[in-house]
Coordinates of N, CA and C in Angstrom, one line a residue:
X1 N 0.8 -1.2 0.0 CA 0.0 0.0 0.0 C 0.8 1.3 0.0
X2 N 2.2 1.1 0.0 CA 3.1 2.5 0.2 C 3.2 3.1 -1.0
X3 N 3.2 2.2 -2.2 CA 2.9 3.1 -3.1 C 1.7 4.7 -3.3
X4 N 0.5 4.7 -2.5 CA -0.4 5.2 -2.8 C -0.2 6.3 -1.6
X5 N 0.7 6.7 -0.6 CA 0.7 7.1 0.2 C 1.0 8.4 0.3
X6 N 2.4 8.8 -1.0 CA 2.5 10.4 -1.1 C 2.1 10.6 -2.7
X7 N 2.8 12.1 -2.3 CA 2.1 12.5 -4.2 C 3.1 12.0 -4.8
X8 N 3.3 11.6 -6.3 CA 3.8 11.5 -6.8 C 4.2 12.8 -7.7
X9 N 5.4 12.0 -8.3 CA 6.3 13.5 -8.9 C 7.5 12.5 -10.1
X10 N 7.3 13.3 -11.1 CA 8.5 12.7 -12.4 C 9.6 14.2 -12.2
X11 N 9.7 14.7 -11.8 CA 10.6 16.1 -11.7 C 9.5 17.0 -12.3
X12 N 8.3 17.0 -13.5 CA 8.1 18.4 -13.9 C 6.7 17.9 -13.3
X13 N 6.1 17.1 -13.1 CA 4.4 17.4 -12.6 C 4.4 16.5 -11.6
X14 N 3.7 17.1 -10.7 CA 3.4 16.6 -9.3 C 2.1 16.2 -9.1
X15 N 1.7 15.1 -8.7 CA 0.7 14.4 -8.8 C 0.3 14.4 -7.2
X16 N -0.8 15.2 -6.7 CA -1.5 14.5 -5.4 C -1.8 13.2 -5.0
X17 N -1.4 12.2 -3.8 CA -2.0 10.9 -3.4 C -3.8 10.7 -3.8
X18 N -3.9 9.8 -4.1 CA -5.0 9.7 -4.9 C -6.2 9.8 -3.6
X19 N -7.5 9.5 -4.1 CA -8.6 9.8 -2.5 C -9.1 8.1 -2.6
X20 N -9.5 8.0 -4.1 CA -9.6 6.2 -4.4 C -8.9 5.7 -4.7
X21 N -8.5 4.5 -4.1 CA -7.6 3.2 -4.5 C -8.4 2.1 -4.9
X22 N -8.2 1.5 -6.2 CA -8.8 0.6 -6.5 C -8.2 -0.4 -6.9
X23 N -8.9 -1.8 -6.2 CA -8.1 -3.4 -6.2 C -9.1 -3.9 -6.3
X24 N -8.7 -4.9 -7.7 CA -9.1 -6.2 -8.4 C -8.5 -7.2 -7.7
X25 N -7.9 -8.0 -6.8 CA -7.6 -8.7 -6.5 C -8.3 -10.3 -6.7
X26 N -8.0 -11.2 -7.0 CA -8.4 -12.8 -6.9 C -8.6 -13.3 -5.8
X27 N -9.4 -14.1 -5.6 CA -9.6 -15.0 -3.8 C -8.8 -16.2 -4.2
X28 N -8.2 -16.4 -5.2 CA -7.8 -17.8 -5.2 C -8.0 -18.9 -4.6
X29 N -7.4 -19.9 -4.5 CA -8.6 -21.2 -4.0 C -8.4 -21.4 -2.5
X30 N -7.4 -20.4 -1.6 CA -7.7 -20.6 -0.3 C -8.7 -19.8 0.4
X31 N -9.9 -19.6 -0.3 CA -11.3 -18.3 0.4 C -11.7 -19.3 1.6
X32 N -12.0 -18.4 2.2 CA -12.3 -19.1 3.6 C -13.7 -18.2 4.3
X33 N -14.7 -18.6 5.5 CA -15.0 -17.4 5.7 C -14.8 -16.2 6.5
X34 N -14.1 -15.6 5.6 CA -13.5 -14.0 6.8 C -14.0 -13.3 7.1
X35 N -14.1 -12.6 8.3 CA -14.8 -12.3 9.7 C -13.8 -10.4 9.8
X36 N -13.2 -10.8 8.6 CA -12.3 -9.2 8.9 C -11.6 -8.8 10.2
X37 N -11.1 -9.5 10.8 CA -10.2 -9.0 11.8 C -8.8 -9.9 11.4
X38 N -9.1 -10.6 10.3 CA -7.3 -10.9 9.7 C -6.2 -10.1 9.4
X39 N -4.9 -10.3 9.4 CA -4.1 -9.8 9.4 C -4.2 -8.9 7.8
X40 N -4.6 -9.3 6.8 CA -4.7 -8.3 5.9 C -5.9 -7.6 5.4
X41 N -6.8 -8.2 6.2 CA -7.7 -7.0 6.8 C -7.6 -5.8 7.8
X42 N -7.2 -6.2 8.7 CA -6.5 -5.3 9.5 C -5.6 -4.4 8.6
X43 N -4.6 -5.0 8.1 CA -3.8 -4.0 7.1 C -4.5 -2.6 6.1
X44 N -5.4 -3.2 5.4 CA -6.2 -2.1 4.8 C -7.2 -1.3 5.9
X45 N -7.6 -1.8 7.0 CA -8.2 -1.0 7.8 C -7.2 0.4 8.0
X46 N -6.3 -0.2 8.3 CA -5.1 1.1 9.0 C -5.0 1.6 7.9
X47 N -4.6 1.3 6.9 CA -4.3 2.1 6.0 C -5.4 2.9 5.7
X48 N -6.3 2.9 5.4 CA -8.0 3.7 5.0 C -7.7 4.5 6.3
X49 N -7.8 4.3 7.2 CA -7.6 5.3 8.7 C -6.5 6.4 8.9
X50 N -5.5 5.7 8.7 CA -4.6 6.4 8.5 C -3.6 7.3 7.3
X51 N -4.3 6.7 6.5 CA -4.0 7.8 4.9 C -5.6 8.3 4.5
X52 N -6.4 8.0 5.3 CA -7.4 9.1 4.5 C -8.1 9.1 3.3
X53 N -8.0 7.9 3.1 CA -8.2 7.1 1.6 C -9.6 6.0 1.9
X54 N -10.0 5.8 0.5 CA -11.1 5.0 0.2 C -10.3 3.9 -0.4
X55 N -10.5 2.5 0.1 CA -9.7 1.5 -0.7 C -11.2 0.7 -0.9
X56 N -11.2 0.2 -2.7 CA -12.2 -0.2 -2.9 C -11.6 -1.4 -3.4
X57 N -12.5 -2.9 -3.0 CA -12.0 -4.6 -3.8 C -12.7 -5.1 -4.0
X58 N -12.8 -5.3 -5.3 CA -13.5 -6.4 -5.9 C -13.9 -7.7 -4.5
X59 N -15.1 -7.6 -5.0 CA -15.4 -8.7 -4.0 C -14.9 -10.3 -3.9
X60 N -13.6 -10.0 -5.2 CA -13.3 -11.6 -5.2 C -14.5 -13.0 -5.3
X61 N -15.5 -12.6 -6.0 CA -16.8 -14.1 -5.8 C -15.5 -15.0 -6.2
X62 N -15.5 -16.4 -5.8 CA -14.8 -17.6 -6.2 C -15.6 -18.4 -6.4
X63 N -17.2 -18.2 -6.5 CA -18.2 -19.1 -6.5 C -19.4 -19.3 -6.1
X64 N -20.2 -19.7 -6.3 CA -22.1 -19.3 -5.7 C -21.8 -19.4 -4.6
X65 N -21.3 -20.2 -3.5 CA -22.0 -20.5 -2.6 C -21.7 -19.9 -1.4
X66 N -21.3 -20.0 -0.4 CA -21.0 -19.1 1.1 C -19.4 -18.7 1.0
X67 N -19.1 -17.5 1.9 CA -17.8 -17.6 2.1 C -16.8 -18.1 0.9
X68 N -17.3 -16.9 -0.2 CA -16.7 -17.1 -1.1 C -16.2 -15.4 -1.4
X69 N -15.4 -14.6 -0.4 CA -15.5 -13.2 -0.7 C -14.1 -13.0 -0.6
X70 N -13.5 -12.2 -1.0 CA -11.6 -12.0 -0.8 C -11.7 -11.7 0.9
X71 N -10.6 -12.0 1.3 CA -10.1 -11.5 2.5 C -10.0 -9.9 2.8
X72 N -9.2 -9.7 1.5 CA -9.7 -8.1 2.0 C -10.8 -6.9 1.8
X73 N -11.6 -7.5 0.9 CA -12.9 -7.5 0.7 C -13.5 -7.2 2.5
X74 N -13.5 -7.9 3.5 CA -14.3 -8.0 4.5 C -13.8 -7.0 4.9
X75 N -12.8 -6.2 5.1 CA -12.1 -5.5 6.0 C -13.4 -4.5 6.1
X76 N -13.4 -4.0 7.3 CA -14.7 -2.9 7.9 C -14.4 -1.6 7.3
X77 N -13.6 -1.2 7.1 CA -13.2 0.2 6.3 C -13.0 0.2 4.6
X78 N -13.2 -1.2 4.3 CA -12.7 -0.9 2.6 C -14.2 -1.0 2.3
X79 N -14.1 -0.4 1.0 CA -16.0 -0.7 0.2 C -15.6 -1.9 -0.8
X80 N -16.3 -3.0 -0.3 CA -16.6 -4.0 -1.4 C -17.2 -3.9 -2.4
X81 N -17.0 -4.7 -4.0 CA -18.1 -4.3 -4.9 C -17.8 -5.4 -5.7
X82 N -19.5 -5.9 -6.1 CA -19.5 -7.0 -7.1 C -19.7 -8.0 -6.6

């Protein structure tokens, strides 16, 4: 996530840190059902908290049935979609 943290800059234009962050990420085939207090849930929590950012994830579906959502998906401060 440190990438998204300051402004960016090439020497002639200076870029503001963005306000949305947006991740596509995959659930790959270890989805489980997460309860969002995992360790990379927690991670995007702090980070949304403490950089002031909107981090938005694909909801990772892996599949119709339950407990099929990304990990970081649950986190209580990111917006899920899809």
């Amino acid at each position: 996530f440190s990438l998204m943290r300051d402004t960016w800059s090439d020497g002639d234009v200076s870029v503001p840190k963005p306000h949305f962050v947006n991740n596509s990420w995959g659930s790959g085939l270890d989805s489980g059902a997460w309860i969002g207090s995992e360790a990379n849930s927690r991670a995007v929590d702090a980070e949304v908290w403490n950089e002031n950012q909107v981090y938005v994830f694909a909801a990772g579906n892996s599949g119709p049935g339950a407990a099929t959502l990304s990990q970081e998906s649950s986190s209580k401060n990111a917006l899920s979609v899809g």
